Amino acid sequence: MSANIDVRVREVGLRDGLQLIAGFFPTAEKLAWIRAEAAAGVPEIEVTSYVPPKLIPQFVDAAEVTRGALGIQGLTVVALIPNLKGAERGFSLGVHKLNFVMSVSRTHNLKNVRREREESVADLRRIVELRNALPEGARPLVAAGLSTALGCSFEGRQSVDEVRRWAAELAASGVGEIVVADTVGYGDPAQVRAVFKAVMAEIGPIPVAAHFHDTRGTGLANVAAALDCGVRRFDASLAGLGGCPFAPGATGNIVMDDLCFMLDSMGLSTGVDLGKLVAVRAVLERNLAGAELHGAFARAGLPRNYRSAAERMHS
Ligand code: COA
Ligand code: ZN
C-alpha cells in the first residue's frame, strides 16, 4: 500500500453494478469510466467479470475492457471469476488480480455458481496451483470473496462459526486476500464486528477486504465497524450501483463518493480527489438514463472550511 494511503478503496460498479443493467454499456464508455476514476486516484478497479457471456451479456467485452484497463499506469486491474475457466481467461489476459467468488450460504452458492461449496473450494485450490506454476511476473494475485457472509435472501443470517469455517478453507487454499461480502445488505455494525473479528483471528496475516451493500441503510455504519476491527480495504461503487442477479432483493453497493468523503473526513487518506471523483458520475448520467444514482456527498458538496485528510496531515 502506498505510504500516503491509509485505506485502499476499490471500485466494483463496473462489475457489481453493470451485471444488473439490462442494456449494454458501451465498451468505450466503460473504459472512459475506468480512466476517469483512476485519474481521480482510485487505486484499484474491478473492471469486469469472466463469466459466460451467454449468462451475463454485459461482459461480452471482458477481454477488451481488461486490455484497455491494463494500459492505465498505476491502476490495479481486477476481474471477478466464478470458476477455473474464468481464471484461465484472466491468466491469458495478464490481469493483475482475480476475485474468485463463493458463498457461505449453500443455497446461494448453488444458485450463483451451480456448485456445492466444497466444489468451489476445490476449484479455488486448483486455480491457486495453476497461478503458482506461472512464471514470476505473470502471476496475478488470487483473492477470494465470501458472499452472503452477513446474510442470504434464501437462508437468512449465517452463523459466525459457519463464516469462520469457510474463511479458514479459503485461507488454506493459499489466497492473497479475502473479501468478506454482505451481498444482500443484511449486516449491522454489531454483526460486522463479530464476523470480521472472527474471520481475522482465523486467517492470520492474509489481508481482509469488506464488501458492503447499502440495501437497508447500514452500509457506512458497517464500514465504521469494520474500520474498528482493523479493516483497511473497502469495495464500493460510484453512485451506489450494484446487486447480484442471483440473489433476490439485492440492491446497490455502498456509494464510493460517500465512502471516500467519510474516510477523508475521519482523517484517513484514500488518495482520491473528491471533486474529480464526483465528476466521474457524468459518465453514468449519460449512459444510464433513468437509473437511480445515489450519493449524499454528490448532492451536498464539501462542508464549509473543509480540510482534507492530506491537508491536515501536512499542517
Ligand atoms: N467464462 C466463459 N465461459 C465459461 C466459463 C467462464 N468462466 N465457465 C464456463 N463457461 C462455458 C463452458 O465452456 C460451457 O460452454 P459450452 O456450452 O460452449 O460448452 C458453458 O459455459 C457451460 O459450462 P459449465 O461449466 O457447465 O458451467 P455452468 O453452466 O455450470 O455454469 C458458472 C457455472 C460458474 C460458469 C456460472 O454459474 C456463472 O458464471 N456464475 C456466475 C454468476 C455471477 O456472475 N454472479 C454474480 C457475481 S457474484
Ligand atoms: Zn456485491
Short mmCIF file of C-alpha atoms and ligand atoms in Angstrom, two decimals:
data_model
loop_
_atom_site.label_atom_id
_atom_site.label_comp_id
_atom_site.label_asym_id
_atom_site.label_seq_id
_atom_site.Cartn_x
_atom_site.Cartn_y
_atom_site.Cartn_z
CA MET A 1 0.00 0.00 0.00
CA SER A 2 1.30 3.43 -0.89
CA ALA A 3 2.85 5.20 2.10
CA ASN A 4 0.38 8.08 1.99
CA ILE A 5 -2.76 5.97 1.75
CA ASP A 6 -4.45 4.78 4.94
CA VAL A 7 -7.39 2.99 3.34
CA ARG A 8 -7.49 1.30 -0.05
CA VAL A 9 -10.81 1.69 -1.85
CA ARG A 10 -11.81 -0.49 -4.80
CA GLU A 11 -14.42 0.43 -7.39
CA VAL A 12 -16.74 -2.50 -8.18
CA GLY A 13 -19.54 -0.73 -10.07
CA LEU A 14 -18.33 -1.92 -13.46
CA ARG A 15 -18.90 -5.49 -12.28
CA ASP A 16 -21.39 -5.49 -9.40
CA GLY A 17 -23.35 -2.58 -10.90
CA LEU A 18 -23.32 -3.35 -14.58
CA GLN A 19 -24.17 -7.04 -14.12
CA LEU A 20 -27.70 -5.91 -13.24
CA ILE A 21 -28.12 -3.38 -16.06
CA ALA A 22 -30.16 -4.84 -18.90
CA GLY A 23 -28.85 -2.56 -21.68
CA PHE A 24 -25.28 -2.81 -22.94
CA PHE A 25 -22.98 -0.14 -21.51
CA PRO A 26 -20.69 0.62 -24.47
CA THR A 27 -17.12 -0.64 -24.15
CA ALA A 28 -15.60 2.79 -24.86
CA GLU A 29 -17.74 4.27 -22.08
CA LYS A 30 -16.70 1.54 -19.62
CA LEU A 31 -13.12 2.50 -20.39
CA ALA A 32 -13.91 6.21 -20.05
CA TRP A 33 -15.33 5.45 -16.58
CA ILE A 34 -12.27 3.40 -15.59
CA ARG A 35 -9.81 6.02 -16.87
CA ALA A 36 -11.59 8.89 -15.15
CA GLU A 37 -11.86 7.09 -11.85
CA ALA A 38 -8.22 6.00 -11.95
CA ALA A 39 -7.29 9.63 -12.72
CA ALA A 40 -9.29 10.68 -9.64
CA GLY A 41 -6.93 8.48 -7.61
CA VAL A 42 -8.90 5.25 -7.12
CA PRO A 43 -6.07 2.69 -6.93
CA GLU A 44 -7.98 -0.48 -7.78
CA ILE A 45 -10.96 -1.24 -10.04
CA GLU A 46 -12.85 -4.49 -10.63
CA VAL A 47 -13.33 -3.82 -14.32
CA THR A 48 -15.30 -6.86 -15.50
CA SER A 49 -16.32 -10.45 -14.88
CA TYR A 50 -15.05 -13.59 -16.64
CA VAL A 51 -18.40 -15.35 -16.68
CA PRO A 52 -20.09 -16.92 -19.72
CA PRO A 53 -21.38 -14.03 -21.88
CA LYS A 54 -24.46 -16.17 -22.53
CA LEU A 55 -25.26 -15.84 -18.83
CA ILE A 56 -24.44 -12.11 -18.46
CA PRO A 57 -24.16 -10.48 -21.92
CA GLN A 58 -22.93 -7.21 -20.34
CA PHE A 59 -19.48 -8.84 -20.03
CA VAL A 60 -19.11 -9.96 -23.63
CA ASP A 61 -16.37 -7.30 -23.95
CA ALA A 62 -14.40 -8.54 -20.90
CA ALA A 63 -11.16 -9.04 -22.86
CA GLU A 64 -11.26 -5.61 -24.48
CA VAL A 65 -12.09 -3.86 -21.20
CA THR A 66 -9.28 -5.74 -19.42
CA ARG A 67 -6.72 -4.86 -22.09
CA GLY A 68 -7.76 -1.20 -22.06
CA ALA A 69 -7.59 -1.01 -18.26
CA LEU A 70 -4.18 -2.69 -18.18
CA GLY A 71 -2.88 0.26 -20.23
CA ILE A 72 -3.58 2.67 -17.35
CA GLN A 73 -0.42 3.32 -15.39
CA GLY A 74 -0.55 2.56 -11.68
CA LEU A 75 -4.05 1.03 -11.65
CA THR A 76 -4.59 -2.42 -10.15
CA VAL A 77 -6.94 -4.20 -12.56
CA VAL A 78 -9.23 -6.84 -11.04
CA ALA A 79 -11.79 -9.21 -12.57
CA LEU A 80 -14.34 -11.50 -10.95
CA ILE A 81 -14.11 -15.23 -11.64
CA PRO A 82 -16.62 -17.93 -10.72
CA ASN A 83 -14.54 -20.96 -11.74
CA LEU A 84 -11.35 -22.35 -13.28
CA LYS A 85 -12.30 -21.35 -16.80
CA GLY A 86 -12.61 -17.73 -15.65
CA ALA A 87 -9.15 -17.94 -14.08
CA GLU A 88 -7.66 -19.27 -17.32
CA ARG A 89 -9.14 -16.29 -19.17
CA GLY A 90 -7.53 -13.99 -16.60
CA PHE A 91 -4.14 -15.70 -16.85
CA SER A 92 -4.07 -15.29 -20.62
CA LEU A 93 -5.03 -11.60 -20.42
CA GLY A 94 -2.47 -10.78 -17.74
CA VAL A 95 -4.98 -9.21 -15.32
CA HIS A 96 -3.40 -8.13 -12.01
CA LYS A 97 -5.87 -9.71 -9.64
CA LEU A 98 -8.59 -12.38 -9.83
CA ASN A 99 -11.50 -12.21 -7.46
CA PHE A 100 -12.90 -15.73 -7.03
CA VAL A 101 -16.40 -15.89 -5.53
CA MET A 102 -18.14 -18.44 -3.41
CA SER A 103 -20.91 -18.09 -0.85
CA VAL A 104 -21.23 -19.04 2.80
CA SER A 105 -24.84 -19.91 2.05
CA ARG A 106 -25.09 -23.31 0.36
CA THR A 107 -28.30 -22.28 -1.42
CA HIS A 108 -26.79 -19.08 -2.83
CA ASN A 109 -23.66 -20.91 -3.95
CA LEU A 110 -25.82 -23.43 -5.83
CA LYS A 111 -27.91 -20.68 -7.45
CA ASN A 112 -24.98 -18.40 -8.25
CA VAL A 113 -22.23 -20.75 -9.42
CA ARG A 114 -24.11 -24.08 -9.57
CA ARG A 115 -21.73 -25.82 -7.23
CA GLU A 116 -21.54 -27.21 -3.73
CA ARG A 117 -19.29 -25.06 -1.56
CA GLU A 118 -16.78 -27.92 -1.33
CA GLU A 119 -16.59 -27.98 -5.13
CA SER A 120 -15.92 -24.24 -5.17
CA VAL A 121 -13.06 -24.67 -2.69
CA ALA A 122 -11.61 -27.50 -4.79
CA ASP A 123 -11.77 -25.20 -7.85
CA LEU A 124 -10.04 -22.44 -5.92
CA ARG A 125 -7.22 -24.76 -4.81
CA ARG A 126 -6.62 -25.73 -8.43
CA ILE A 127 -6.67 -22.06 -9.52
CA VAL A 128 -4.02 -21.15 -6.93
CA GLU A 129 -1.91 -24.15 -8.01
CA LEU A 130 -2.06 -23.07 -11.65
CA ARG A 131 -1.30 -19.48 -10.71
CA ASN A 132 1.73 -20.56 -8.68
CA ALA A 133 3.04 -22.51 -11.68
CA LEU A 134 3.04 -19.38 -13.89
CA PRO A 135 6.36 -17.61 -14.48
CA GLU A 136 7.27 -14.95 -11.94
CA GLY A 137 5.88 -11.59 -13.03
CA ALA A 138 2.90 -13.28 -14.72
CA ARG A 139 1.17 -14.38 -11.53
CA PRO A 140 -1.99 -12.49 -10.66
CA LEU A 141 -2.94 -12.14 -7.03
CA VAL A 142 -5.80 -14.52 -6.31
CA ALA A 143 -8.36 -13.03 -3.94
CA ALA A 144 -11.40 -14.92 -2.72
CA GLY A 145 -14.76 -13.43 -1.91
CA LEU A 146 -17.03 -14.93 0.70
CA SER A 147 -20.51 -13.87 -0.41
CA THR A 148 -23.62 -13.81 1.81
CA ALA A 149 -21.33 -13.73 4.88
CA LEU A 150 -23.73 -11.44 6.74
CA GLY A 151 -26.94 -12.99 5.48
CA CYS A 152 -28.63 -14.59 2.50
CA SER A 153 -32.01 -13.86 0.94
CA PHE A 154 -32.66 -17.63 0.73
CA GLU A 155 -31.28 -18.81 4.08
CA GLY A 156 -31.26 -15.68 6.28
CA ARG A 157 -28.49 -14.96 8.76
CA GLN A 158 -25.37 -17.15 8.62
CA SER A 159 -23.71 -18.12 11.90
CA VAL A 160 -20.33 -16.61 12.74
CA ASP A 161 -18.92 -20.13 13.03
CA GLU A 162 -20.04 -21.01 9.53
CA VAL A 163 -18.39 -17.84 8.12
CA ARG A 164 -15.22 -18.62 10.07
CA ARG A 165 -15.20 -22.18 8.76
CA TRP A 166 -15.33 -21.12 5.09
CA ALA A 167 -12.84 -18.30 5.65
CA ALA A 168 -10.43 -20.93 7.01
CA GLU A 169 -10.96 -23.02 3.85
CA LEU A 170 -10.18 -20.02 1.65
CA ALA A 171 -7.08 -19.20 3.69
CA ALA A 172 -5.87 -22.80 3.43
CA SER A 173 -6.25 -22.58 -0.35
CA GLY A 174 -3.39 -20.08 -0.45
CA VAL A 175 -5.24 -16.91 -1.50
CA GLY A 176 -3.66 -13.46 -1.14
CA GLU A 177 -6.78 -11.62 0.07
CA ILE A 178 -10.19 -12.50 1.48
CA VAL A 179 -13.20 -10.31 0.72
CA VAL A 180 -16.00 -10.68 3.23
CA ALA A 181 -19.21 -9.67 1.47
CA ASP A 182 -22.64 -8.61 2.64
CA THR A 183 -24.18 -9.46 -0.73
CA VAL A 184 -27.76 -8.54 0.16
CA GLY A 185 -27.23 -5.82 2.77
CA TYR A 186 -28.38 -7.72 5.88
CA GLY A 187 -25.45 -6.70 8.08
CA ASP A 188 -25.44 -4.33 11.05
CA PRO A 189 -22.41 -2.87 12.86
CA ALA A 190 -22.60 -5.27 15.83
CA GLN A 191 -22.70 -8.26 13.50
CA VAL A 192 -19.90 -6.80 11.36
CA ARG A 193 -17.70 -6.59 14.46
CA ALA A 194 -18.43 -10.19 15.42
CA VAL A 195 -17.89 -11.60 11.92
CA PHE A 196 -14.78 -9.62 10.98
CA LYS A 197 -13.10 -10.23 14.34
CA ALA A 198 -13.72 -13.97 13.99
CA VAL A 199 -12.50 -14.09 10.37
CA MET A 200 -9.39 -12.02 11.07
CA ALA A 201 -8.46 -14.14 14.09
CA GLU A 202 -8.90 -17.27 11.95
CA ILE A 203 -6.90 -16.30 8.89
CA GLY A 204 -3.92 -14.52 10.44
CA PRO A 205 -1.91 -12.21 8.19
CA ILE A 206 -3.99 -12.52 4.98
CA PRO A 207 -5.48 -9.06 4.24
CA VAL A 208 -9.25 -8.79 4.59
CA ALA A 209 -11.42 -6.50 2.50
CA ALA A 210 -15.04 -5.60 3.20
CA HIS A 211 -17.76 -5.54 0.56
CA PHE A 212 -20.96 -3.92 1.80
CA HIS A 213 -24.30 -3.21 0.17
CA ASP A 214 -26.48 -0.40 1.45
CA THR A 215 -29.76 -2.21 0.86
CA ARG A 216 -31.10 -1.34 4.32
CA GLY A 217 -29.13 1.84 5.02
CA THR A 218 -26.46 0.27 7.24
CA GLY A 219 -23.62 0.42 4.71
CA LEU A 220 -21.42 3.24 6.04
CA ALA A 221 -22.12 2.33 9.66
CA ASN A 222 -20.80 -1.12 8.76
CA VAL A 223 -17.68 0.49 7.30
CA ALA A 224 -17.08 2.30 10.60
CA ALA A 225 -17.44 -1.01 12.47
CA ALA A 226 -15.05 -2.79 10.10
CA LEU A 227 -12.53 0.07 10.48
CA ASP A 228 -12.64 -0.50 14.25
CA CYS A 229 -11.69 -4.15 13.58
CA GLY A 230 -8.67 -3.01 11.55
CA VAL A 231 -10.07 -3.49 8.02
CA ARG A 232 -8.35 -1.11 5.60
CA ARG A 233 -9.72 -2.26 2.23
CA PHE A 234 -13.24 -1.47 1.08
CA ASP A 235 -15.28 -2.15 -2.04
CA ALA A 236 -17.78 0.47 -3.19
CA SER A 237 -19.40 1.66 -6.37
CA LEU A 238 -19.76 5.09 -7.86
CA ALA A 239 -23.30 6.37 -7.27
CA GLY A 240 -24.09 3.11 -5.45
CA LEU A 241 -24.83 0.91 -8.43
CA GLY A 242 -24.85 -2.81 -7.71
CA GLY A 243 -26.58 -6.03 -6.76
CA CYS A 244 -26.44 -9.75 -7.50
CA PRO A 245 -28.72 -11.09 -10.26
CA PHE A 246 -28.90 -14.44 -8.42
CA ALA A 247 -29.89 -13.03 -5.01
CA PRO A 248 -33.45 -11.70 -4.79
CA GLY A 249 -33.71 -8.21 -3.29
CA ALA A 250 -30.06 -7.31 -3.72
CA THR A 251 -29.54 -3.61 -4.38
CA GLY A 252 -26.64 -1.20 -4.58
CA ASN A 253 -23.20 -1.23 -3.05
CA ILE A 254 -22.15 1.49 -0.65
CA VAL A 255 -21.59 4.73 -2.56
CA MET A 256 -17.93 5.24 -3.48
CA ASP A 257 -18.17 9.03 -3.30
CA ASP A 258 -19.78 8.95 0.18
CA LEU A 259 -17.26 6.35 1.39
CA CYS A 260 -14.28 8.45 0.24
CA PHE A 261 -15.73 11.57 1.83
CA MET A 262 -16.39 9.79 5.14
CA LEU A 263 -12.90 8.26 5.29
CA ASP A 264 -11.23 11.52 4.34
CA SER A 265 -13.18 13.49 6.93
CA MET A 266 -12.13 10.91 9.55
CA GLY A 267 -8.53 11.80 8.68
CA LEU A 268 -7.95 8.58 6.71
CA SER A 269 -6.30 9.23 3.38
CA THR A 270 -7.58 7.31 0.35
CA GLY A 271 -5.53 9.07 -2.34
CA VAL A 272 -8.80 10.03 -4.05
CA ASP A 273 -9.57 13.58 -5.19
CA LEU A 274 -13.22 14.05 -4.13
CA GLY A 275 -14.01 16.70 -6.75
CA LYS A 276 -12.63 14.61 -9.59
CA LEU A 277 -14.43 11.53 -8.29
CA VAL A 278 -17.84 13.22 -8.25
CA ALA A 279 -17.22 14.48 -11.79
CA VAL A 280 -16.94 10.85 -13.00
CA ARG A 281 -20.68 10.45 -12.29
CA ALA A 282 -21.25 12.27 -15.61
CA VAL A 283 -20.24 9.03 -17.39
CA LEU A 284 -23.06 7.21 -15.60
CA GLU A 285 -25.55 10.01 -16.16
CA ARG A 286 -25.05 9.95 -19.90
CA ASN A 287 -25.17 6.14 -20.19
CA LEU A 288 -27.77 5.13 -17.63
CA ALA A 289 -30.72 7.37 -18.37
CA GLY A 290 -33.47 6.64 -15.87
CA ALA A 291 -31.27 4.59 -13.48
CA GLU A 292 -31.28 5.65 -9.85
CA LEU A 293 -27.93 7.24 -8.98
CA HIS A 294 -27.29 7.51 -5.25
CA GLY A 295 -24.96 9.77 -3.32
CA ALA A 296 -25.37 12.21 -0.46
CA PHE A 297 -21.94 13.78 -0.91
CA ALA A 298 -22.50 14.50 -4.61
CA ARG A 299 -25.76 16.25 -3.65
CA ALA A 300 -24.44 18.27 -0.71
CA GLY A 301 -20.79 19.00 -1.53
CA LEU A 302 -17.96 19.78 0.88
CA PRO A 303 -18.67 21.30 4.29
CA ARG A 304 -17.58 24.92 4.81
CA ASN A 305 -13.84 25.28 5.60
CA TYR A 306 -13.31 21.59 4.86
CA ARG A 307 -9.70 20.42 5.15
CA SER A 308 -8.84 17.10 3.60
CA ALA A 309 -7.01 14.34 5.45
CA ALA A 310 -3.87 15.11 3.42
CA GLU A 311 -4.05 18.84 4.21
CA ARG A 312 -4.45 18.11 7.91
CA MET A 313 -1.52 15.71 7.82
CA HIS A 314 0.76 18.37 6.34
CA SER A 315 -0.18 21.26 8.63
N1 COA B 1 -16.19 -17.95 -18.91
C1 COA B 1 -16.67 -18.24 -20.15
N2 COA B 1 -17.33 -19.36 -20.44
C2 COA B 1 -17.46 -20.27 -19.46
C3 COA B 1 -16.97 -20.04 -18.16
C4 COA B 1 -16.32 -18.82 -17.89
N3 COA B 1 -15.86 -18.52 -16.69
N4 COA B 1 -17.28 -21.11 -17.39
C5 COA B 1 -17.93 -21.98 -18.16
N5 COA B 1 -18.04 -21.48 -19.41
C6 COA B 1 -18.72 -22.11 -20.57
C7 COA B 1 -18.27 -23.55 -20.76
O1 COA B 1 -17.14 -23.60 -21.57
C8 COA B 1 -19.51 -24.14 -21.40
O2 COA B 1 -19.55 -23.74 -22.76
P1 COA B 1 -20.23 -24.63 -23.89
O3 COA B 1 -21.67 -24.71 -23.55
O4 COA B 1 -19.95 -23.86 -25.14
O5 COA B 1 -19.52 -25.96 -23.79
C9 COA B 1 -20.66 -23.43 -20.70
O6 COA B 1 -20.11 -22.18 -20.25
C10 COA B 1 -21.21 -24.21 -19.50
O7 COA B 1 -20.12 -24.60 -18.67
P2 COA B 1 -20.32 -25.23 -17.21
O8 COA B 1 -19.01 -25.49 -16.62
O9 COA B 1 -21.29 -26.39 -17.33
O10 COA B 1 -20.96 -24.04 -16.42
P3 COA B 1 -22.37 -23.95 -15.73
O11 COA B 1 -23.44 -23.84 -16.75
O12 COA B 1 -22.46 -24.99 -14.65
O13 COA B 1 -22.24 -22.50 -15.03
C11 COA B 1 -20.80 -20.89 -13.94
C12 COA B 1 -21.32 -22.32 -13.98
C13 COA B 1 -19.96 -20.75 -12.71
C14 COA B 1 -19.97 -20.65 -15.20
C15 COA B 1 -21.99 -19.90 -13.93
O14 COA B 1 -22.92 -20.32 -12.98
C16 COA B 1 -21.53 -18.49 -13.59
O15 COA B 1 -20.85 -17.83 -14.38
N6 COA B 1 -21.94 -17.93 -12.42
C17 COA B 1 -21.55 -16.61 -12.00
C18 COA B 1 -22.75 -15.78 -11.83
C19 COA B 1 -22.40 -14.36 -11.47
O16 COA B 1 -21.69 -13.68 -12.18
N7 COA B 1 -22.95 -13.89 -10.33
C20 COA B 1 -22.79 -12.56 -9.91
C21 COA B 1 -21.48 -12.27 -9.29
S1 COA B 1 -21.29 -12.89 -7.66
ZN ZN B 2 -21.82 -7.19 -4.23
#
